Coordinates of C-alpha atoms in Angstrom, one line a residue:
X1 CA -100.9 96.2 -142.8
X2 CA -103.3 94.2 -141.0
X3 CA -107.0 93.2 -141.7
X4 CA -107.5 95.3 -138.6
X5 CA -106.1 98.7 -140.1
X6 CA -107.0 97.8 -143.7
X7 CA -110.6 97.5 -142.6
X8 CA -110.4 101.4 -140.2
X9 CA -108.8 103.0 -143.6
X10 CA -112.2 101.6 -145.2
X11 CA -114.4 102.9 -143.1
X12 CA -112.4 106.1 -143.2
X13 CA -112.6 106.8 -146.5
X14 CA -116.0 105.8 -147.8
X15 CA -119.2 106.7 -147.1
X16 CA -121.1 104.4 -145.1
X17 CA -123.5 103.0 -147.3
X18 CA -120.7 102.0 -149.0
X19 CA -118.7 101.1 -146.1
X20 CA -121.7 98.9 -145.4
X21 CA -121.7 97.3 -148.7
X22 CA -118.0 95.8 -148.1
X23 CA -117.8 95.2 -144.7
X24 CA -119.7 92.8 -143.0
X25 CA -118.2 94.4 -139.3
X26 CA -120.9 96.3 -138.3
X27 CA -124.2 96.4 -137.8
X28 CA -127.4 99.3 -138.5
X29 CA -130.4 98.9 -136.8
X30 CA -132.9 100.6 -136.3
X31 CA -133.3 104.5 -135.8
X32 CA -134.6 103.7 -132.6
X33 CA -131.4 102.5 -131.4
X34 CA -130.3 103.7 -127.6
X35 CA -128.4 106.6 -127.3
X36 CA -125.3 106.1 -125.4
X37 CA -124.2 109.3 -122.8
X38 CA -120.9 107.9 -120.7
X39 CA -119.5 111.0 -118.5
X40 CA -115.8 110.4 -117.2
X41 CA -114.8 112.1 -113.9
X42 CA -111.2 112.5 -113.5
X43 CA -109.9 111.1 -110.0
X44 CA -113.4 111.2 -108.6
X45 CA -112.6 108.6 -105.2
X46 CA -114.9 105.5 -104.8
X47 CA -116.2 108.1 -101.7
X48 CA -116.5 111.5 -103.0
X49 CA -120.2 111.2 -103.7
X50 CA -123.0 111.5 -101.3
X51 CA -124.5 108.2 -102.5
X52 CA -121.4 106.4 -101.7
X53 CA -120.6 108.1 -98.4
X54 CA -119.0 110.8 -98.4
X55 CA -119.0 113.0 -94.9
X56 CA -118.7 116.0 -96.2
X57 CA -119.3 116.8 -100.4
X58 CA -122.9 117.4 -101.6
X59 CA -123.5 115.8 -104.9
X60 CA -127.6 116.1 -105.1
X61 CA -127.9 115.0 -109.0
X62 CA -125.5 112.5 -109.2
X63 CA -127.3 111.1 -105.8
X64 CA -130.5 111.4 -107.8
X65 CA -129.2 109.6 -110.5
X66 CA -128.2 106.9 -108.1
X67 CA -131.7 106.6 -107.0
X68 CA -132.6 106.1 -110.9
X69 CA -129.8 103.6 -111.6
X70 CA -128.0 100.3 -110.3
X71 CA -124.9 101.4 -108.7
X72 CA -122.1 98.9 -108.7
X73 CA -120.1 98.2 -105.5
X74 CA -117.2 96.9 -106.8
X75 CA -116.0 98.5 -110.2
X76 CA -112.5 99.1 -110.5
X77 CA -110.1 100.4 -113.2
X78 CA -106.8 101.9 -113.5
X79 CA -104.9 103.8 -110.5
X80 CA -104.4 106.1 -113.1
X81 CA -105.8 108.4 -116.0
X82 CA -104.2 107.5 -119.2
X83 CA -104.7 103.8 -118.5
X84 CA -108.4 103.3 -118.0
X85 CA -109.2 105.7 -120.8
X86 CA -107.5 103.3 -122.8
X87 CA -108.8 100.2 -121.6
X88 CA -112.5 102.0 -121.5
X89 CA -111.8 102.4 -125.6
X90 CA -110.4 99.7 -126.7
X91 CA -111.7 96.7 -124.4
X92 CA -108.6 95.6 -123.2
X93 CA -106.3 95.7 -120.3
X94 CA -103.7 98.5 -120.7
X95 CA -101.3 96.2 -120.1
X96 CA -101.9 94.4 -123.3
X97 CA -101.7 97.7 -124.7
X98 CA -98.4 98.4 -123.3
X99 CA -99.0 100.6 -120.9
X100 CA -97.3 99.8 -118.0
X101 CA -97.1 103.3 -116.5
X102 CA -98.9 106.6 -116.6
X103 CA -99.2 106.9 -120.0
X104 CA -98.2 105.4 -123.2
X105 CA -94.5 104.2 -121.9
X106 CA -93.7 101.5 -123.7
X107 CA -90.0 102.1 -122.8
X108 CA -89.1 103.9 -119.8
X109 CA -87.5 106.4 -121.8
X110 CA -91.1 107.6 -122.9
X111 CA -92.1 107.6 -126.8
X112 CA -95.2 105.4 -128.3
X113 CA -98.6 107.1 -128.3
X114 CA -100.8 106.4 -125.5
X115 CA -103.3 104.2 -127.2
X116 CA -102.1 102.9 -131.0
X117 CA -104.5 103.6 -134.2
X118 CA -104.3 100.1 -134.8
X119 CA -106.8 99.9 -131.7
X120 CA -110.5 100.2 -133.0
X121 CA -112.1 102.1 -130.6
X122 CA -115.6 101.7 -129.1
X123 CA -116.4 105.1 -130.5
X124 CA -115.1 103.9 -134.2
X125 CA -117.2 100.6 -133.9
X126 CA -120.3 103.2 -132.8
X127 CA -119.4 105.8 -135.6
X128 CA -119.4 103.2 -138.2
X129 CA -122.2 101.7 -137.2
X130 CA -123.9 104.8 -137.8
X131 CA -124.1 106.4 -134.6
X132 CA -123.0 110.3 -134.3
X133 CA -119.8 110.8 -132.0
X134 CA -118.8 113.7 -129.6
X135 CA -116.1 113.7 -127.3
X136 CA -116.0 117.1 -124.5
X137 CA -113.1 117.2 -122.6
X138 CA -110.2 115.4 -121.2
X139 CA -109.0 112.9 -123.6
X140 CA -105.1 112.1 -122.8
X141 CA -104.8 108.6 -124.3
X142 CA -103.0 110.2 -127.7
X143 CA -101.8 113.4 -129.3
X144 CA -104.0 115.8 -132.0
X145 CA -104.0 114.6 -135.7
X146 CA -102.1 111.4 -134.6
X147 CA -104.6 109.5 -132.3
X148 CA -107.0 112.2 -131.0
X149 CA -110.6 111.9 -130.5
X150 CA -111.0 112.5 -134.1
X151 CA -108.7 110.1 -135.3
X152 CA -110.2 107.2 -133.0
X153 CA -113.9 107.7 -134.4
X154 CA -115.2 111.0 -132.9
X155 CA -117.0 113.4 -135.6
X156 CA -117.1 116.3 -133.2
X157 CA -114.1 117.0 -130.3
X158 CA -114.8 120.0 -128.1
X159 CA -112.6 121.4 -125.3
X160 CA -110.5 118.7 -125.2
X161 CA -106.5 119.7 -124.8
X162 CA -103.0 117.6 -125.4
X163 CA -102.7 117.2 -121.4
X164 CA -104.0 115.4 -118.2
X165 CA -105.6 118.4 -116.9
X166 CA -106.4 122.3 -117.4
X167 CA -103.9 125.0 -116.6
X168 CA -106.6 126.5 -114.7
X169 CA -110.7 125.9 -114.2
X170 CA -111.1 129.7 -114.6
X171 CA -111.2 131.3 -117.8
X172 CA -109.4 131.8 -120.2
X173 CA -108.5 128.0 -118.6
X174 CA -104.6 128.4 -119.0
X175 CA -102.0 128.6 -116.3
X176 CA -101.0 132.4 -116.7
X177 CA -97.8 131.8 -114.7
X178 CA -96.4 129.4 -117.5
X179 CA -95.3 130.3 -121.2
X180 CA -94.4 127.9 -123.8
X181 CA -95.1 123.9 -124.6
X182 CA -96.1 123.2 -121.3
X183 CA -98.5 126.4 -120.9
X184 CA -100.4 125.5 -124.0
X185 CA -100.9 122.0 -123.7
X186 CA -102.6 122.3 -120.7
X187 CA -104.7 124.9 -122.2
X188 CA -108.1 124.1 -122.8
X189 CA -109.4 125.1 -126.4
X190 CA -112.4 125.9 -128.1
X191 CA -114.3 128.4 -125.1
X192 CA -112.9 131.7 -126.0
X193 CA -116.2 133.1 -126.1
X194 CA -116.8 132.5 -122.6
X195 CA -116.0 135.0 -119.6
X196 CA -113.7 135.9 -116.5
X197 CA -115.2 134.0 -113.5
X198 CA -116.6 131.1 -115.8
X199 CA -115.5 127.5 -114.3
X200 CA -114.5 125.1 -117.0
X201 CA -117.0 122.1 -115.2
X202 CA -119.8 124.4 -116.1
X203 CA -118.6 125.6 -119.5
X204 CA -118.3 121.2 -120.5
X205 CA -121.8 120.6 -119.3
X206 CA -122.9 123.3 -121.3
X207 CA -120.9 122.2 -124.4
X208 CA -123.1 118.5 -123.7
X209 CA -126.0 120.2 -123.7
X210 CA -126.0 122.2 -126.9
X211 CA -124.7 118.8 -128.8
X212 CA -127.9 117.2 -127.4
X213 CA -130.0 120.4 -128.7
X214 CA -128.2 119.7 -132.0
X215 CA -129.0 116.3 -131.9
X216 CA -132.8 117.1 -131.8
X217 CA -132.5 117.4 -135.7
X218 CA -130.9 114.5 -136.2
X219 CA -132.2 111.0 -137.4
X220 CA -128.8 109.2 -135.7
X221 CA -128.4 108.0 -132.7
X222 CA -125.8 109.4 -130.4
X223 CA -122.7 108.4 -128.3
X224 CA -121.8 111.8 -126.4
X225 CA -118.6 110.7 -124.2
X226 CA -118.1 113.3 -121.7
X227 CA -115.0 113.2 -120.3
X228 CA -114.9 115.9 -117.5
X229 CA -111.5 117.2 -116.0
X230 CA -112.5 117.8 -112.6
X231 CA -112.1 116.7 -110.0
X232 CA -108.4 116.4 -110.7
X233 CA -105.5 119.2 -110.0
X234 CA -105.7 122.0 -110.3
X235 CA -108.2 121.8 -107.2
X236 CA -110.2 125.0 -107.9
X237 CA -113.7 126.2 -107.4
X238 CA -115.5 129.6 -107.0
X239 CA -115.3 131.4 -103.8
X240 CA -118.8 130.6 -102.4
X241 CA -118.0 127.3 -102.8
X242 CA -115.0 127.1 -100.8
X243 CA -116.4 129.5 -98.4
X244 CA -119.5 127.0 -97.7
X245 CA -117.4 124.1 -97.0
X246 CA -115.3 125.5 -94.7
X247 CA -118.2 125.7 -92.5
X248 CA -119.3 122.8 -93.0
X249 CA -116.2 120.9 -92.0
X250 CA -116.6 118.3 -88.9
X251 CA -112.9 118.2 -87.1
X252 CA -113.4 114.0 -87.3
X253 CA -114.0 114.2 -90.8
X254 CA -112.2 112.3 -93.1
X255 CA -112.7 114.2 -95.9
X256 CA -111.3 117.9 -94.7
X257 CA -110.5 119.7 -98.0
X258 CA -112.8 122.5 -98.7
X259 CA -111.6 123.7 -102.3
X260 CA -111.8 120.0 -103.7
X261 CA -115.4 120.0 -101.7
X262 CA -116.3 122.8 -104.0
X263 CA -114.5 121.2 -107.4
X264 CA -116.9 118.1 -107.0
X265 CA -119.9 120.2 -106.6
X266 CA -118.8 122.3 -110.0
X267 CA -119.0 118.6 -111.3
X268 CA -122.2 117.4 -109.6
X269 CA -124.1 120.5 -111.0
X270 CA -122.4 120.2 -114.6
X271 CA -123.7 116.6 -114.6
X272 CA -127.0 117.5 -113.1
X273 CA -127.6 120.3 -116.1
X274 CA -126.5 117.7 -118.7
X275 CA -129.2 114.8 -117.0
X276 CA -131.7 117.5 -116.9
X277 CA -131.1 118.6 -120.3
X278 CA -131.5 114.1 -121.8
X279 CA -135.1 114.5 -120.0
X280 CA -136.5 118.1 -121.4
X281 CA -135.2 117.3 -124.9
X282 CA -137.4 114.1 -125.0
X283 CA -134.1 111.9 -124.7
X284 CA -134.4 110.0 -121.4
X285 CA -136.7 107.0 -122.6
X286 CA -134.2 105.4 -125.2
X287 CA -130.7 106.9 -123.7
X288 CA -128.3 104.7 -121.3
X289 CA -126.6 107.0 -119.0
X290 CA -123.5 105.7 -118.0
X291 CA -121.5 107.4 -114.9
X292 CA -117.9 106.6 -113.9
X293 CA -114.4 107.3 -112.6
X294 CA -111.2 107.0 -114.1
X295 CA -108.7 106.1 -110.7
X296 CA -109.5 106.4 -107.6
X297 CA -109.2 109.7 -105.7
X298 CA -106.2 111.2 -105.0
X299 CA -105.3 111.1 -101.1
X300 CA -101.7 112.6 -101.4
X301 CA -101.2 116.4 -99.9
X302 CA -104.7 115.9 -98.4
X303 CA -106.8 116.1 -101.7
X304 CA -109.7 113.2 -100.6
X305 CA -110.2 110.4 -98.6
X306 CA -111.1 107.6 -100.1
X307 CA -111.8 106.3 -96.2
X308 CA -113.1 102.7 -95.5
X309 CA -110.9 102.2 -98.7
X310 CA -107.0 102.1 -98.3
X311 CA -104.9 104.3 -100.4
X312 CA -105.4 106.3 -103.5
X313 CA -104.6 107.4 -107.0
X314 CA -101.8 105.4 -108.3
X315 CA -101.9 102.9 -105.9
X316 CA -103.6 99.4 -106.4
X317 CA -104.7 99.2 -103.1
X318 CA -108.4 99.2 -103.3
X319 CA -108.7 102.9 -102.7
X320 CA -106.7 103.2 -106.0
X321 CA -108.6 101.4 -108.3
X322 CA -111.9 101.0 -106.8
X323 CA -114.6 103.8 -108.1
X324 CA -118.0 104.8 -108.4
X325 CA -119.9 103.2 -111.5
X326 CA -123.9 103.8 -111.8
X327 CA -125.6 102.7 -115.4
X328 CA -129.3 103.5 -116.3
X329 CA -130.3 101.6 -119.5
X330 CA -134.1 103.2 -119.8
X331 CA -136.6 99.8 -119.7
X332 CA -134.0 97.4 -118.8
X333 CA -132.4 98.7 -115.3
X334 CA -134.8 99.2 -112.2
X335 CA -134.2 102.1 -110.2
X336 CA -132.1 102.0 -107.0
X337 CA -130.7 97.9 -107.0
X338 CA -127.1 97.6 -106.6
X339 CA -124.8 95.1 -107.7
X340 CA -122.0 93.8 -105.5
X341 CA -120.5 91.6 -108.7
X342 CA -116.6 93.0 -109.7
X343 CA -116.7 94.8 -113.2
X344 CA -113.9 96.7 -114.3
X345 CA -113.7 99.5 -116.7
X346 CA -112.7 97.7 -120.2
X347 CA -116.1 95.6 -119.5
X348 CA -117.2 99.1 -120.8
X349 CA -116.7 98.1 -124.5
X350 CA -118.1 94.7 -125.6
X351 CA -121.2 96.3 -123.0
X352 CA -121.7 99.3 -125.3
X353 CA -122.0 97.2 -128.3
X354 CA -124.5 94.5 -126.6
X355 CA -126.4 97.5 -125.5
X356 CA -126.5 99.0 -128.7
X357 CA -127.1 95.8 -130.8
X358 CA -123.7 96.7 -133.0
X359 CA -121.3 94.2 -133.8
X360 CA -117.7 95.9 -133.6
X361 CA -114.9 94.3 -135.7
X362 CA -114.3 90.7 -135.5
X363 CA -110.5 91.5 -134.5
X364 CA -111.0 93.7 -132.2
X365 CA -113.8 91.7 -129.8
X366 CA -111.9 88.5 -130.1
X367 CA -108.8 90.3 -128.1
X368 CA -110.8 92.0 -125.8
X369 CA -110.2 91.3 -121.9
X370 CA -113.7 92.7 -121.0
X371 CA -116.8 91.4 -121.0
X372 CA -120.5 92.1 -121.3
X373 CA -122.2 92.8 -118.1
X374 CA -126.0 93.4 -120.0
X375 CA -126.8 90.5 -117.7
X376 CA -126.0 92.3 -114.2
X377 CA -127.7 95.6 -115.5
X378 CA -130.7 93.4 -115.9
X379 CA -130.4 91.1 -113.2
X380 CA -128.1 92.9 -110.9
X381 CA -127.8 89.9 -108.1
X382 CA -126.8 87.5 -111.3
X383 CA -123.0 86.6 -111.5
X384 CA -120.4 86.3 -114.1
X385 CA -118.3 83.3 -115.4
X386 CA -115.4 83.0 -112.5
X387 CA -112.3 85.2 -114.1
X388 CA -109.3 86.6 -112.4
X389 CA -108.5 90.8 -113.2
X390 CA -104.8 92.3 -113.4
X391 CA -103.4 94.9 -112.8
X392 CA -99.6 95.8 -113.4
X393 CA -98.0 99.2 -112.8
X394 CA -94.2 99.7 -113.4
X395 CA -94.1 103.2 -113.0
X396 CA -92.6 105.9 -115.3
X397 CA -89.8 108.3 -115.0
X398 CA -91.4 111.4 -114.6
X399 CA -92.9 110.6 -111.5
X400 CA -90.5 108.1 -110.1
X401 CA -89.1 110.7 -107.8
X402 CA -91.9 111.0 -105.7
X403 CA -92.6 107.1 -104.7
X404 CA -88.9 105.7 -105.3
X405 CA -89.1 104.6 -101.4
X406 CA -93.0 104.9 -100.5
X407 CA -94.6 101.6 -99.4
X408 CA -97.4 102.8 -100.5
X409 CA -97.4 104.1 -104.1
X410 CA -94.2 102.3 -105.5
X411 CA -94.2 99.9 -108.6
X412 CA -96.5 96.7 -108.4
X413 CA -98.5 94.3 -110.0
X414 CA -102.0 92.9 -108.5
X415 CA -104.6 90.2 -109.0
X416 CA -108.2 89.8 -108.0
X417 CA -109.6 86.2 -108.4
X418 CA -112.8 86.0 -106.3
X419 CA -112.2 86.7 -102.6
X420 CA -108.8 87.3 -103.4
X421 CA -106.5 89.6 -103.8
X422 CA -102.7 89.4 -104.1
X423 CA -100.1 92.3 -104.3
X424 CA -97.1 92.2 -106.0
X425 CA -94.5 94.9 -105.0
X426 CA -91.7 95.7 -106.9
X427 CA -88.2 96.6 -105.2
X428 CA -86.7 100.1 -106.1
X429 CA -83.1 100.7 -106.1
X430 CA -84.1 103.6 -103.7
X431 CA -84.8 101.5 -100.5
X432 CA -87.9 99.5 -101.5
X433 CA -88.0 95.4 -101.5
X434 CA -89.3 92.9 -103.4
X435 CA -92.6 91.3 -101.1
X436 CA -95.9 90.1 -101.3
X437 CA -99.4 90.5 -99.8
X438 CA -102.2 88.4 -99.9
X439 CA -106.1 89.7 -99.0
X440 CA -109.2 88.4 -98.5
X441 CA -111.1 90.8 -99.8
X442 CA -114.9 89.7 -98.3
X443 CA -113.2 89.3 -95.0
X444 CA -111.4 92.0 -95.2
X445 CA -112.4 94.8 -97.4
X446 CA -109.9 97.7 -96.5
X447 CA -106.8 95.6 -96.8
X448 CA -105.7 95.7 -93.1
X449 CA -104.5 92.0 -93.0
X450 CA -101.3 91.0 -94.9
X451 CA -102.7 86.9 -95.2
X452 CA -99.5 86.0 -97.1
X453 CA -97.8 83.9 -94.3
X454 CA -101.1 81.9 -93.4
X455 CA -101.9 81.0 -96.9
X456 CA -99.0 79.9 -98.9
X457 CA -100.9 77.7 -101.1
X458 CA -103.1 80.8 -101.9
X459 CA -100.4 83.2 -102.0
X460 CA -98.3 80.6 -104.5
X461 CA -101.8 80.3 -106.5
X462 CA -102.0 83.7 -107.4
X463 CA -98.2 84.5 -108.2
X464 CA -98.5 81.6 -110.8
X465 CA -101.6 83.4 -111.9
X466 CA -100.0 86.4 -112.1
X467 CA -96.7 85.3 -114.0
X468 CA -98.9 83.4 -116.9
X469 CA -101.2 86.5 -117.8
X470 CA -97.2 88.5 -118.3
X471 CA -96.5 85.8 -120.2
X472 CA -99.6 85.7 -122.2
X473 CA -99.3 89.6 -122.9
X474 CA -95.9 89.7 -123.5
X475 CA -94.9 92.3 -121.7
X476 CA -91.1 92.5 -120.6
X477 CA -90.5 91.7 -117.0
X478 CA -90.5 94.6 -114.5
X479 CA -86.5 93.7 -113.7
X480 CA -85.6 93.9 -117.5
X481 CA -87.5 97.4 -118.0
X482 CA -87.7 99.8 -115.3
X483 CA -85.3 99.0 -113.0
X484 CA -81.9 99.7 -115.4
X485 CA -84.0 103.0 -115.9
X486 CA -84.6 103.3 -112.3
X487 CA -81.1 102.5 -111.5
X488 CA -79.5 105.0 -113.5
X489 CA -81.2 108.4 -111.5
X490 CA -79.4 110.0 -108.8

């Protein structure tokens, strides 16, 4: 066993005073410590929001909250769900954590949980530090009683089921055409007492809102991480919803879908009631708001647009992996400045703890790939030491079908190192081929020109930058794992 998991078991099983008798891994400050509110959206596009132009969805409160924040132009993450929730709680890229895929996959045959207990979470390093934890909603980064919210340092854990989305946003928020494992994983628990016609966005924010009413007792300081659902599949919303986007439609709109129109207002006025709810409960002045997305938005079947960006969900096109982040930090951010340094989504971590003045677990924060970006929330034109970010996506059985010959959302690996950004596709035994592409991403933000044959030296840069950080994680090479798995469906 190491120190790592010796030291969670600890903190586990004694009270904290005692806790913070043996263990020199955390720190208590103050009661006036911030609280910490960090809302999730699932598959929210770096365009889906009013405030970062969309042409056709109305998101007034998240808009407003733009107005009160500094709204980062380029933050990335994962091109899919299971891997930037992981990399948001532990600090580290999810290929370090072996996740190479959709979820946990660290064979292609499946098994492994998505994100170890070994891993000590941002919400464990908060818990222990004597912070209160909730988690509400979508977790899908491990399975109940083995690494659920509650095993990886969440005291409360409402709504939140064993699968990446609801069977249904309508109550009682099950797919009633399924029976059996699938039907009630996807089932979303802990709302029975709510009604036909409720919408599940709705029911979350309400959840949020009567842990902060509870928290009005309290002498803690909170972390509340509210991981919403929407906007991803099923794409559902109420009637008069749907009905007042179809009118609204433009015929040279990009973004033409008027059921997912409705889904991201269910989200914009959950998140509004939950903002509202920080201020009139005497909150605001000493709680960071922290607004993000996990992937980018899903472009496939004609979801989104995540138009001037290229691609979508899964893909690591910039449309893929590109999203909306916006962070208020009461006294230290100034309302409406915007940052145009690149941050990705495990920065999340190590800035929690800076934010919070609590010192994590040694272990832990020495093999984090994020950093703390405090000094762009208070100085948002300031930049960060030079570093390149990664990104490597083999793929995963289950959904191999679907992009075993598509150009665009087939097995690759990426790098971003300043300007730059190179492409790595992977060849499929299904028709796709081994080739490169090479971006300059400040003269060309939407990934039109393929630079690979004009700058070789570039090009040859980056693919040794690429190969060492494989090496350096020790991940097995994409030709030794997924293509015998690959090779072997009809």
């Amino acid at each position: 066993m190491n120190q790592l998991t010796q030291s969670r078991k600890i903190f586990s099983s004694l009270c904290l005073g005692i806790a913070m008798t043996l263990s020199s891994t955390v720190t208590i400050g103050a009661d006036d410590r911030p609280n910490i509110v960090l809302i999730l959206a699932d598959d929210l596009g770096y365009s889906d929001l009013g405030c970062t132009g969309s042409d056709l969805y109305q998101t007034p409160n998240i808009d407003a909250f733009a107005r009160d924040s500094v709204k980062f132009e380029r933050a990335y993450t994962s091109p899919t769900c299971s891997p930037s929730r992981a990399a948001i709680m532990s600090g580290k890229t999810p290929a370090r954590l072996g996740i190479v895929g959709h979820g946990g996959l660290r064979s292609m045959e499946g098994g492994g949980d998505f994100l170890v207990s070994e891993e000590y979470t941002v919400a464990e390093a908060l818990r222990d530090a004597g912070y209160s934890t909730c988690h509400i909603g979508k977790w899908h980064v491990g399975t109940k009683s083995v690494t659920g919210p509650h095993e990886q340092g969440f005291d409360e854990v409402i709504a939140s089921n064993d699968f990446c989305c609801p069977g249904s946003y309508f109550y009682p928020f099950r797919d009633k055409r399924k029976t059996g494992k699938a039907a009630e994983r996807s089932a979303v628990p802990d709302l029975e007492d709510r009604h036909p016609g409720d919408h599940l966005t709705k029911c979350l924010g309400e959840e949020a809102v009567d842990y902060l009413e509870r928290q009005k007792a309290s002498d803690k300081p909170f972390f509340l991480n509210l991981w919403y659902y929407a906007v991803h599949t099923p794409i559902e919303a109420q009637r008069d919803k749907v009905a007042k986007y179809k009118s609204l439609i433009d015929p040279d709109s990009h973004q033409r879908n008027p059921s997912y129109a409705g889904l991201v207002e269910h989200l914009d006025d959950s998140v509004g009631s939950v903002l509202r709810a920080i201020d009139n409960k005497g909150f605001r002045d000493n709680t960071i708001v922290i607004f993000f997305s996990d992937n980018g938005g899903e472009i496939r079947k004609g979801v989104t647009s995540n138009f001037p960006l290229r691609s979508g969900k899964t893909s690591l096109y910039e449309g893929g992996i590109r999203v909306p982040l916006l962070v208020r930090w009461p006294g230290v951010t100034r309302a409406g400045e915007t940052c145009q340094e690149a941050v990705v989504g495990h920065d999340l971590y190590p800035t929690i703890l800076r934010m919070s003045d609590v010192k994590g677990h040694a272990d832990q924060n020495a093999n984090m790939d994020g950093v703390d970006i405090t000094p762009l929330l208070r100085d948002p034109s300031a930049s960060l030491p030079t570093r390149a970010m990664h990104w490597l996506r083999y793929g995963e059985l289950i959904h191999y079908p679907t992009y075993k010959n598509d150009r665009e959302f087939g097995p690759c690996a990426a790098i971003r190192k300043g300007p730059w950004k190179m492409v790595e596709r992977y060849p499929t035994p299904h028709g796709l081929e081994h080739r490169f592409e090479l971006f300059n991403l400040h003269e060309d933000p939407y990934e039109a020109h393929n630079l690979a044959r004009e700058e070789p030296a570039k090009l040859e840069e980056l693919r040794r930058d690429l190969t060492a950080w494989q090496t350096e994680i020790e991940i097995p090479k994409y030709e030794d794992l997924a293509y015998p798995a690959f090779e072997k469906l009809k």
